[in-house]
Amino acid sequence: MSIETPPFLAVAPAARLGGGVLRGRLGASPVFLAPMSGVTDLPFRRIAARLGCDVVVTEMVASGELTTGGVDATVRLAGEGLGLHVVQIAGREPEPTARAAAMAVDAGADVIDLNMGCPAKRVCNGLSGSALMRDLDLAVAIVVAVRAAIPDSVPLTLKMRLGWSRETMNAPELARRAVAEGVELVTVHGRTRDQFYDGAADWAAIRPVREAVDVPLVVNGDIDGVATSRAAMAACDADAPMIGRAACGRPWLPGDVGRALRGAAAIEPPRGTALAELVVEHHEAMLAHHGIRVGTMAARKHLAWYLDAAIADDGLVVDEAARRSLLTTSDPHRVAELVRRIFSDEAERRAA
Ligand SMILES: Cc1cc2nc3c(=O)[nH]c(=O)nc-3n(C[C@H](O)[C@H](O)[C@H](O)COP(=O)(O)O)c2cc1C
């Protein structure tokens, strides 16, 4: 992919880039942060976007919850301060899903992404998420209803798996039918639903989707840096990588990958004091967004990921007692103090 031929312009017919939103906002070699329930809340998406991630996607918003005024769905919908607000909707029936998508647009969504890839039993038993890949007529009916319910200027995108099982890999068929009904970008996670997260993502198995549709294709699954982004994109001729779990504790990673794919100068990942201040900022933003009680609990997994990432990537040495205190205290001031001590003091001690 060269900077001269931005892939999203090269492969996507202009007529399909509804209202020019995708075309106008996605530059060359964009990188996506994967939607992750319980992870990609507004504070995390804001930080990833600020650090250079081109497209961040909300956690899955359940259409039933949104249309009945569920608090969690409303919190997930937040997108203030994002340049491009992509809201992912999951639903099992056309009409309520369409209503939820329209509500998301009214609340500020720039792009609606439909979830047909989630393997969770809670979601699949209700025949949404990847269960829709077992009923393509219903899946397409949802696409049709949502497309009709949102303005032409709001692009509709679709995230799916390879299929329900290895024997029924119908992603190309779903992609073809969905694109015929107005879907403008397709993301494929290179696993089947019955794999859950087992085994390795099979990027080459996504290639038939590339052959089935001429809209931008995003490849997802087990991408953890520049080399795997390039390999995944090459395996299925995708236009962009989507990074999920590898960005946990490393919100700068999608931005770093994007800069490398574009041939732009690399920026040193934050470490020491800079990392400590980023973690403190993230923690405070989560408390402000979710409230102290929910935010404190939700932030702990991010704190653990930051620790694990710094240990794995940077050889940070963390005292077990300090780790335990950090992951159990409910006092925000104590969290900030411990984060600064663990990330900056320790890093500086090692450098001395
Ligand atoms: C904790 C967690 C939550 C997830 N939630 C969602 C979700 O809400 N919507 C969705 O489409 N995929 C969801 N996924 C799947 C990811 O978007 C992605 O497809 C998957 O993790 C594979 O990418 P990765 O190997 O880069 O993590 C979730 C994954 C994880 C680990």
Short mmCIF file of C-alpha atoms and ligand atoms in Angstrom, two decimals:
data_model
loop_
_atom_site.label_atom_id
_atom_site.label_comp_id
_atom_site.label_asym_id
_atom_site.label_seq_id
_atom_site.Cartn_x
_atom_site.Cartn_y
_atom_site.Cartn_z
CA MET A 1 0.00 0.00 0.00
CA SER A 2 1.57 3.27 -0.97
CA ILE A 3 0.74 6.72 0.23
CA GLU A 4 0.04 7.72 -3.39
CA THR A 5 -2.82 5.24 -3.73
CA PRO A 6 -4.86 5.43 -0.55
CA PRO A 7 -6.42 1.97 -0.38
CA PHE A 8 -9.83 3.16 0.67
CA LEU A 9 -10.01 5.41 -2.37
CA ALA A 10 -8.53 2.83 -4.67
CA VAL A 11 -10.80 -0.07 -3.86
CA ALA A 12 -14.07 1.51 -2.82
CA PRO A 13 -16.33 2.84 -5.53
CA ALA A 14 -17.05 6.47 -4.64
CA ALA A 15 -20.77 5.87 -4.97
CA ARG A 16 -20.65 3.42 -2.09
CA LEU A 17 -18.86 5.73 0.32
CA GLY A 18 -22.13 7.16 1.58
CA GLY A 19 -21.99 10.90 1.81
CA GLY A 20 -18.23 10.78 1.59
CA VAL A 21 -17.90 10.23 5.34
CA LEU A 22 -15.64 7.22 5.10
CA ARG A 23 -13.84 8.63 2.11
CA GLY A 24 -13.31 11.97 3.75
CA ARG A 25 -12.18 10.66 7.10
CA LEU A 26 -10.10 7.61 6.34
CA GLY A 27 -6.72 8.47 4.97
CA ALA A 28 -4.16 6.10 3.59
CA SER A 29 -3.56 2.89 5.52
CA PRO A 30 -5.99 3.43 8.38
CA VAL A 31 -5.82 1.21 11.44
CA PHE A 32 -8.90 0.22 13.45
CA LEU A 33 -9.26 -0.43 17.16
CA ALA A 34 -11.56 -3.45 17.56
CA PRO A 35 -14.83 -3.06 19.43
CA MET A 36 -14.41 -4.83 22.76
CA SER A 37 -17.20 -4.97 25.32
CA GLY A 38 -15.95 -3.94 28.72
CA VAL A 39 -12.80 -2.45 27.19
CA THR A 40 -13.36 0.14 24.46
CA ASP A 41 -15.38 2.60 26.47
CA LEU A 42 -15.11 6.30 25.68
CA PRO A 43 -11.97 6.96 27.80
CA PHE A 44 -10.06 4.14 26.08
CA ARG A 45 -11.23 5.13 22.60
CA ARG A 46 -10.32 8.77 23.22
CA ILE A 47 -6.80 7.87 24.28
CA ALA A 48 -6.27 5.47 21.37
CA ALA A 49 -7.58 8.07 18.93
CA ARG A 50 -5.39 10.80 20.38
CA LEU A 51 -2.38 8.53 20.05
CA GLY A 52 -3.09 8.15 16.34
CA CYS A 53 -5.62 5.33 15.89
CA ASP A 54 -7.67 6.25 12.83
CA VAL A 55 -10.91 4.44 13.64
CA VAL A 56 -12.15 3.47 17.07
CA VAL A 57 -15.40 1.56 17.54
CA THR A 58 -17.70 1.52 20.57
CA GLU A 59 -18.38 -1.57 22.58
CA MET A 60 -21.32 -3.48 21.15
CA VAL A 61 -24.55 -1.68 22.00
CA ALA A 62 -27.45 -4.13 22.38
CA SER A 63 -30.38 -2.75 20.39
CA GLY A 64 -32.96 -4.03 22.88
CA GLU A 65 -31.20 -2.31 25.75
CA LEU A 66 -30.82 0.94 23.88
CA THR A 67 -34.41 1.13 22.74
CA THR A 68 -35.66 0.45 26.27
CA GLY A 69 -33.44 3.13 27.77
CA GLY A 70 -30.86 0.85 29.41
CA VAL A 71 -28.21 2.86 31.24
CA ASP A 72 -25.34 0.65 30.12
CA ALA A 73 -26.32 1.01 26.45
CA THR A 74 -26.49 4.78 26.81
CA VAL A 75 -23.04 4.93 28.43
CA ARG A 76 -21.62 2.77 25.62
CA LEU A 77 -23.05 5.15 23.06
CA ALA A 78 -20.98 8.11 24.25
CA GLY A 79 -18.63 9.60 21.69
CA GLU A 80 -17.88 13.18 22.74
CA GLY A 81 -14.52 14.42 21.60
CA LEU A 82 -13.95 11.79 18.92
CA GLY A 83 -13.22 12.87 15.37
CA LEU A 84 -15.08 9.86 13.99
CA HIS A 85 -17.73 8.24 16.15
CA VAL A 86 -18.41 4.64 15.08
CA VAL A 87 -21.18 2.92 17.04
CA GLN A 88 -21.56 -0.84 16.91
CA ILE A 89 -25.10 -2.16 17.21
CA ALA A 90 -26.12 -5.75 17.85
CA GLY A 91 -29.65 -6.92 17.24
CA ARG A 92 -31.67 -9.95 16.32
CA GLU A 93 -34.71 -8.42 14.69
CA PRO A 94 -34.78 -5.90 11.87
CA GLU A 95 -37.15 -3.31 13.29
CA PRO A 96 -35.70 -2.85 16.80
CA THR A 97 -32.17 -2.95 15.43
CA ALA A 98 -33.06 -0.26 12.92
CA ARG A 99 -34.62 1.83 15.68
CA ALA A 100 -31.51 1.46 17.80
CA ALA A 101 -29.29 2.49 14.88
CA ALA A 102 -31.43 5.58 14.28
CA MET A 103 -31.17 6.45 17.99
CA ALA A 104 -27.40 6.10 17.80
CA VAL A 105 -27.30 8.48 14.84
CA ASP A 106 -29.48 10.96 16.73
CA ALA A 107 -27.00 10.70 19.59
CA GLY A 108 -24.11 11.61 17.29
CA ALA A 109 -22.89 8.43 15.55
CA ASP A 110 -21.04 9.15 12.30
CA VAL A 111 -20.94 5.49 11.24
CA ILE A 112 -23.06 2.49 12.26
CA ASP A 113 -21.35 -0.90 12.48
CA LEU A 114 -23.46 -4.03 12.72
CA ASN A 115 -22.17 -6.86 14.89
CA MET A 116 -22.55 -10.27 13.28
CA GLY A 117 -19.42 -11.71 14.82
CA CYS A 118 -19.88 -11.88 18.57
CA PRO A 119 -19.67 -15.51 19.74
CA ALA A 120 -21.00 -14.93 23.25
CA LYS A 121 -23.73 -17.39 24.21
CA ARG A 122 -25.83 -14.62 25.72
CA VAL A 123 -25.79 -12.88 22.37
CA CYS A 124 -26.03 -16.00 20.18
CA ASN A 125 -28.92 -17.57 22.05
CA GLY A 126 -30.88 -14.50 21.16
CA LEU A 127 -29.77 -15.07 17.56
CA SER A 128 -27.67 -11.97 17.27
CA GLY A 129 -23.91 -11.61 16.92
CA SER A 130 -22.41 -14.49 14.95
CA ALA A 131 -25.61 -16.55 15.22
CA LEU A 132 -26.90 -14.37 12.40
CA MET A 133 -24.40 -16.13 10.17
CA ARG A 134 -26.69 -19.18 10.47
CA ASP A 135 -29.60 -17.25 9.04
CA LEU A 136 -28.41 -15.04 6.21
CA ASP A 137 -31.94 -14.01 5.21
CA LEU A 138 -32.48 -12.57 8.68
CA ALA A 139 -29.01 -10.99 8.67
CA VAL A 140 -29.72 -9.29 5.36
CA ALA A 141 -33.17 -8.19 6.51
CA ILE A 142 -31.45 -6.44 9.43
CA VAL A 143 -29.03 -4.73 7.05
CA VAL A 144 -31.92 -3.56 4.86
CA ALA A 145 -33.90 -2.21 7.82
CA VAL A 146 -30.94 -0.41 9.36
CA ARG A 147 -29.86 1.09 6.03
CA ALA A 148 -33.37 2.45 5.53
CA ALA A 149 -33.52 3.88 9.06
CA ILE A 150 -30.34 5.96 9.00
CA PRO A 151 -29.50 8.92 6.78
CA ASP A 152 -27.65 8.33 3.50
CA SER A 153 -24.77 10.38 4.88
CA VAL A 154 -24.14 7.79 7.61
CA PRO A 155 -22.17 4.80 6.33
CA LEU A 156 -23.17 1.31 7.42
CA THR A 157 -20.41 -1.22 8.06
CA LEU A 158 -20.50 -4.87 9.10
CA LYS A 159 -18.28 -7.01 11.31
CA MET A 160 -18.45 -10.78 11.06
CA ARG A 161 -16.52 -14.01 11.52
CA LEU A 162 -15.61 -16.51 8.78
CA GLY A 163 -18.85 -18.36 9.49
CA TRP A 164 -20.44 -20.45 12.19
CA SER A 165 -18.11 -23.41 11.66
CA ARG A 166 -15.34 -24.52 9.35
CA GLU A 167 -17.98 -26.44 7.34
CA THR A 168 -20.15 -23.37 6.89
CA MET A 169 -17.79 -20.50 6.09
CA ASN A 170 -20.34 -18.20 4.49
CA ALA A 171 -18.67 -14.85 5.14
CA PRO A 172 -18.28 -14.19 1.37
CA GLU A 173 -21.99 -14.80 0.82
CA LEU A 174 -23.03 -12.59 3.74
CA ALA A 175 -20.61 -9.88 2.63
CA ARG A 176 -21.86 -9.98 -0.97
CA ARG A 177 -25.52 -9.78 0.02
CA ALA A 178 -24.89 -7.09 2.66
CA VAL A 179 -22.88 -4.93 0.27
CA ALA A 180 -25.67 -5.25 -2.31
CA GLU A 181 -27.94 -3.71 0.35
CA GLY A 182 -25.66 -0.80 1.14
CA VAL A 183 -22.94 -1.98 3.53
CA GLU A 184 -19.84 0.06 2.73
CA LEU A 185 -17.07 -1.67 4.64
CA VAL A 186 -16.66 -5.21 5.89
CA THR A 187 -14.51 -6.44 8.78
CA VAL A 188 -13.79 -10.14 9.14
CA HIS A 189 -12.32 -11.81 12.21
CA GLY A 190 -10.47 -14.83 10.83
CA ARG A 191 -12.09 -17.40 13.10
CA THR A 192 -15.35 -19.31 12.99
CA ARG A 193 -17.90 -18.90 15.74
CA ASP A 194 -17.38 -22.39 17.09
CA GLN A 195 -13.69 -21.62 17.56
CA PHE A 196 -14.49 -18.79 19.98
CA TYR A 197 -10.89 -17.58 20.50
CA ASP A 198 -9.18 -20.96 20.09
CA GLY A 199 -6.49 -21.66 17.55
CA ALA A 200 -4.98 -19.00 15.34
CA ALA A 201 -6.87 -16.53 13.18
CA ASP A 202 -6.85 -17.73 9.56
CA TRP A 203 -6.29 -14.55 7.55
CA ALA A 204 -6.00 -16.41 4.23
CA ALA A 205 -9.50 -17.82 4.72
CA ILE A 206 -10.77 -14.21 4.48
CA ARG A 207 -9.56 -13.88 0.88
CA PRO A 208 -12.84 -15.18 -0.64
CA VAL A 209 -14.54 -12.19 1.01
CA ARG A 210 -12.11 -9.90 -0.82
CA GLU A 211 -13.07 -11.66 -4.04
CA ALA A 212 -16.79 -11.32 -3.29
CA VAL A 213 -16.97 -7.58 -2.64
CA ASP A 214 -15.22 -4.43 -3.78
CA VAL A 215 -15.73 -2.31 -0.67
CA PRO A 216 -12.95 -1.73 1.88
CA LEU A 217 -12.05 -4.91 3.75
CA VAL A 218 -10.65 -4.87 7.28
CA VAL A 219 -8.82 -7.93 8.59
CA ASN A 220 -9.00 -8.85 12.27
CA GLY A 221 -7.68 -11.52 14.61
CA ASP A 222 -4.34 -11.96 16.40
CA ILE A 223 -2.79 -8.80 14.94
CA ASP A 224 -0.29 -7.41 17.43
CA GLY A 225 2.00 -5.07 15.53
CA VAL A 226 3.38 -3.94 12.20
CA ALA A 227 4.60 -7.33 10.98
CA THR A 228 1.34 -9.14 11.71
CA SER A 229 -0.64 -6.24 10.24
CA ARG A 230 1.30 -6.53 7.00
CA ALA A 231 1.05 -10.33 6.97
CA ALA A 232 -2.69 -10.30 7.67
CA MET A 233 -3.40 -7.69 5.02
CA ALA A 234 -1.28 -9.55 2.46
CA ALA A 235 -2.93 -12.90 3.22
CA CYS A 236 -6.38 -11.69 2.20
CA ASP A 237 -5.60 -8.47 0.30
CA ALA A 238 -7.30 -6.40 3.00
CA ASP A 239 -7.17 -2.62 3.15
CA ALA A 240 -6.65 -2.19 6.86
CA PRO A 241 -5.92 -4.10 10.04
CA MET A 242 -8.12 -4.06 13.16
CA ILE A 243 -6.34 -4.56 16.47
CA GLY A 244 -8.11 -5.76 19.60
CA ARG A 245 -6.51 -7.55 22.52
CA ALA A 246 -2.96 -6.45 21.70
CA ALA A 247 -4.04 -2.85 22.33
CA CYS A 248 -5.05 -3.64 25.92
CA GLY A 249 -2.40 -1.92 28.03
CA ARG A 250 -0.98 -0.43 24.81
CA PRO A 251 -3.48 2.17 23.52
CA TRP A 252 -0.68 3.66 21.43
CA LEU A 253 -0.27 0.45 19.40
CA PRO A 254 -2.87 1.07 16.64
CA GLY A 255 -1.45 4.57 16.10
CA ASP A 256 2.09 3.20 15.96
CA VAL A 257 1.05 0.59 13.39
CA GLY A 258 -0.71 3.20 11.26
CA ARG A 259 2.36 5.43 11.23
CA ALA A 260 4.56 2.49 10.23
CA LEU A 261 2.19 1.38 7.45
CA ARG A 262 2.20 4.91 6.06
CA GLY A 263 5.98 5.14 6.29
CA ALA A 264 5.73 8.01 8.80
CA ALA A 265 8.30 8.53 11.52
CA ALA A 266 7.82 6.33 14.57
CA ILE A 267 7.00 7.87 17.96
CA GLU A 268 8.55 6.28 21.04
CA PRO A 269 5.85 4.48 23.05
CA PRO A 270 5.34 6.15 26.42
CA ARG A 271 7.47 4.75 29.25
CA GLY A 272 8.52 5.83 32.70
CA THR A 273 6.93 9.11 33.78
CA ALA A 274 5.09 9.60 30.48
CA LEU A 275 3.48 6.15 30.82
CA ALA A 276 2.61 6.81 34.46
CA GLU A 277 0.85 10.07 33.54
CA LEU A 278 -1.04 8.32 30.71
CA VAL A 279 -2.22 5.59 33.08
CA VAL A 280 -3.28 8.15 35.71
CA GLU A 281 -5.15 10.13 33.07
CA HIS A 282 -6.90 6.98 31.82
CA HIS A 283 -7.86 5.99 35.35
CA GLU A 284 -9.26 9.42 36.18
CA ALA A 285 -11.19 9.52 32.89
CA MET A 286 -12.77 6.15 33.69
CA LEU A 287 -13.89 7.35 37.13
CA ALA A 288 -15.37 10.47 35.58
CA HIS A 289 -17.11 8.51 32.81
CA HIS A 290 -18.51 5.58 34.80
CA GLY A 291 -18.70 7.07 38.29
CA ILE A 292 -16.31 6.21 41.11
CA ARG A 293 -17.70 2.78 42.03
CA VAL A 294 -18.15 1.25 38.56
CA GLY A 295 -15.12 3.11 37.22
CA THR A 296 -12.84 1.80 39.97
CA MET A 297 -13.79 -1.81 39.22
CA ALA A 298 -13.67 -1.38 35.44
CA ALA A 299 -10.30 0.37 35.57
CA ARG A 300 -8.58 -2.49 37.38
CA LYS A 301 -8.31 -4.66 34.31
CA HIS A 302 -6.72 -1.77 32.42
CA LEU A 303 -4.24 -1.23 35.27
CA ALA A 304 -3.34 -4.94 35.12
CA TRP A 305 -2.92 -4.75 31.33
CA TYR A 306 -0.65 -1.71 31.62
CA LEU A 307 1.48 -3.60 34.10
CA ASP A 308 1.58 -6.76 31.98
CA ALA A 309 2.41 -4.80 28.82
CA ALA A 310 5.23 -2.86 30.51
CA ILE A 311 6.63 -6.09 31.95
CA ALA A 312 6.45 -7.90 28.60
CA ASP A 313 7.58 -5.05 26.33
CA ASP A 314 9.91 -3.10 28.55
CA GLY A 315 11.10 -5.47 31.23
CA LEU A 316 9.47 -3.45 34.00
CA VAL A 317 10.09 -5.03 37.39
CA VAL A 318 7.03 -4.84 39.62
CA ASP A 319 7.05 -5.63 43.29
CA GLU A 320 4.23 -8.14 44.00
CA ALA A 321 2.95 -6.18 47.02
CA ALA A 322 2.76 -2.97 44.98
CA ARG A 323 0.88 -4.78 42.23
CA ARG A 324 -1.60 -6.21 44.72
CA SER A 325 -2.16 -2.80 46.31
CA LEU A 326 -2.68 -1.17 42.93
CA LEU A 327 -5.26 -3.75 41.86
CA THR A 328 -7.21 -3.75 45.10
CA THR A 329 -7.27 -0.19 46.43
CA SER A 330 -10.43 1.83 45.93
CA ASP A 331 -8.78 5.15 46.76
CA PRO A 332 -8.15 7.10 43.52
CA HIS A 333 -5.32 9.11 45.12
CA ARG A 334 -3.60 5.92 46.18
CA VAL A 335 -3.97 4.53 42.64
CA ALA A 336 -2.27 7.63 41.21
CA GLU A 337 0.49 7.45 43.82
CA LEU A 338 1.12 3.75 43.16
CA VAL A 339 1.01 4.15 39.38
CA ARG A 340 3.60 6.93 39.57
CA ARG A 341 5.76 4.89 41.91
CA ILE A 342 5.56 1.69 39.86
CA PHE A 343 5.88 3.09 36.35
CA SER A 344 8.08 6.17 36.79
CA ASP A 345 10.18 5.54 39.87
CA GLU A 346 10.94 1.96 38.95
CA ALA A 347 11.78 2.83 35.36
CA GLU A 348 14.01 5.67 36.49
CA ARG A 349 15.73 3.49 39.05
CA ARG A 350 16.50 0.97 36.35
CA ALA A 351 17.82 3.67 34.05
CA ALA A 352 20.13 5.06 36.77
C1 LIG B 1 -13.12 -8.65 25.87
C2 LIG B 1 -13.59 -8.68 24.45
C3 LIG B 1 -14.77 -8.07 24.12
C4 LIG B 1 -15.22 -8.07 22.80
N1 LIG B 1 -16.37 -7.41 22.48
C5 LIG B 1 -16.74 -7.30 21.17
C6 LIG B 1 -17.84 -6.48 20.79
O1 LIG B 1 -18.49 -5.84 21.62
N2 LIG B 1 -18.15 -6.42 19.46
C7 LIG B 1 -17.44 -7.12 18.51
O2 LIG B 1 -17.76 -7.03 17.33
N3 LIG B 1 -16.39 -7.88 18.85
C8 LIG B 1 -16.02 -7.97 20.14
N4 LIG B 1 -14.90 -8.67 20.46
C9 LIG B 1 -14.09 -9.29 19.39
C10 LIG B 1 -13.00 -8.33 18.93
O3 LIG B 1 -13.55 -7.19 18.32
C11 LIG B 1 -12.07 -9.02 17.92
O4 LIG B 1 -12.83 -9.44 16.83
C12 LIG B 1 -11.34 -10.21 18.54
O5 LIG B 1 -10.85 -9.94 19.84
C13 LIG B 1 -10.16 -10.65 17.65
O6 LIG B 1 -9.23 -9.62 17.51
P1 LIG B 1 -7.85 -9.58 18.38
O7 LIG B 1 -7.18 -10.90 18.18
O8 LIG B 1 -7.08 -8.43 17.77
O9 LIG B 1 -8.23 -9.36 19.79
C14 LIG B 1 -14.45 -8.71 21.78
C15 LIG B 1 -13.26 -9.33 22.14
C16 LIG B 1 -12.81 -9.32 23.45
C17 LIG B 1 -11.50 -9.97 23.77
#
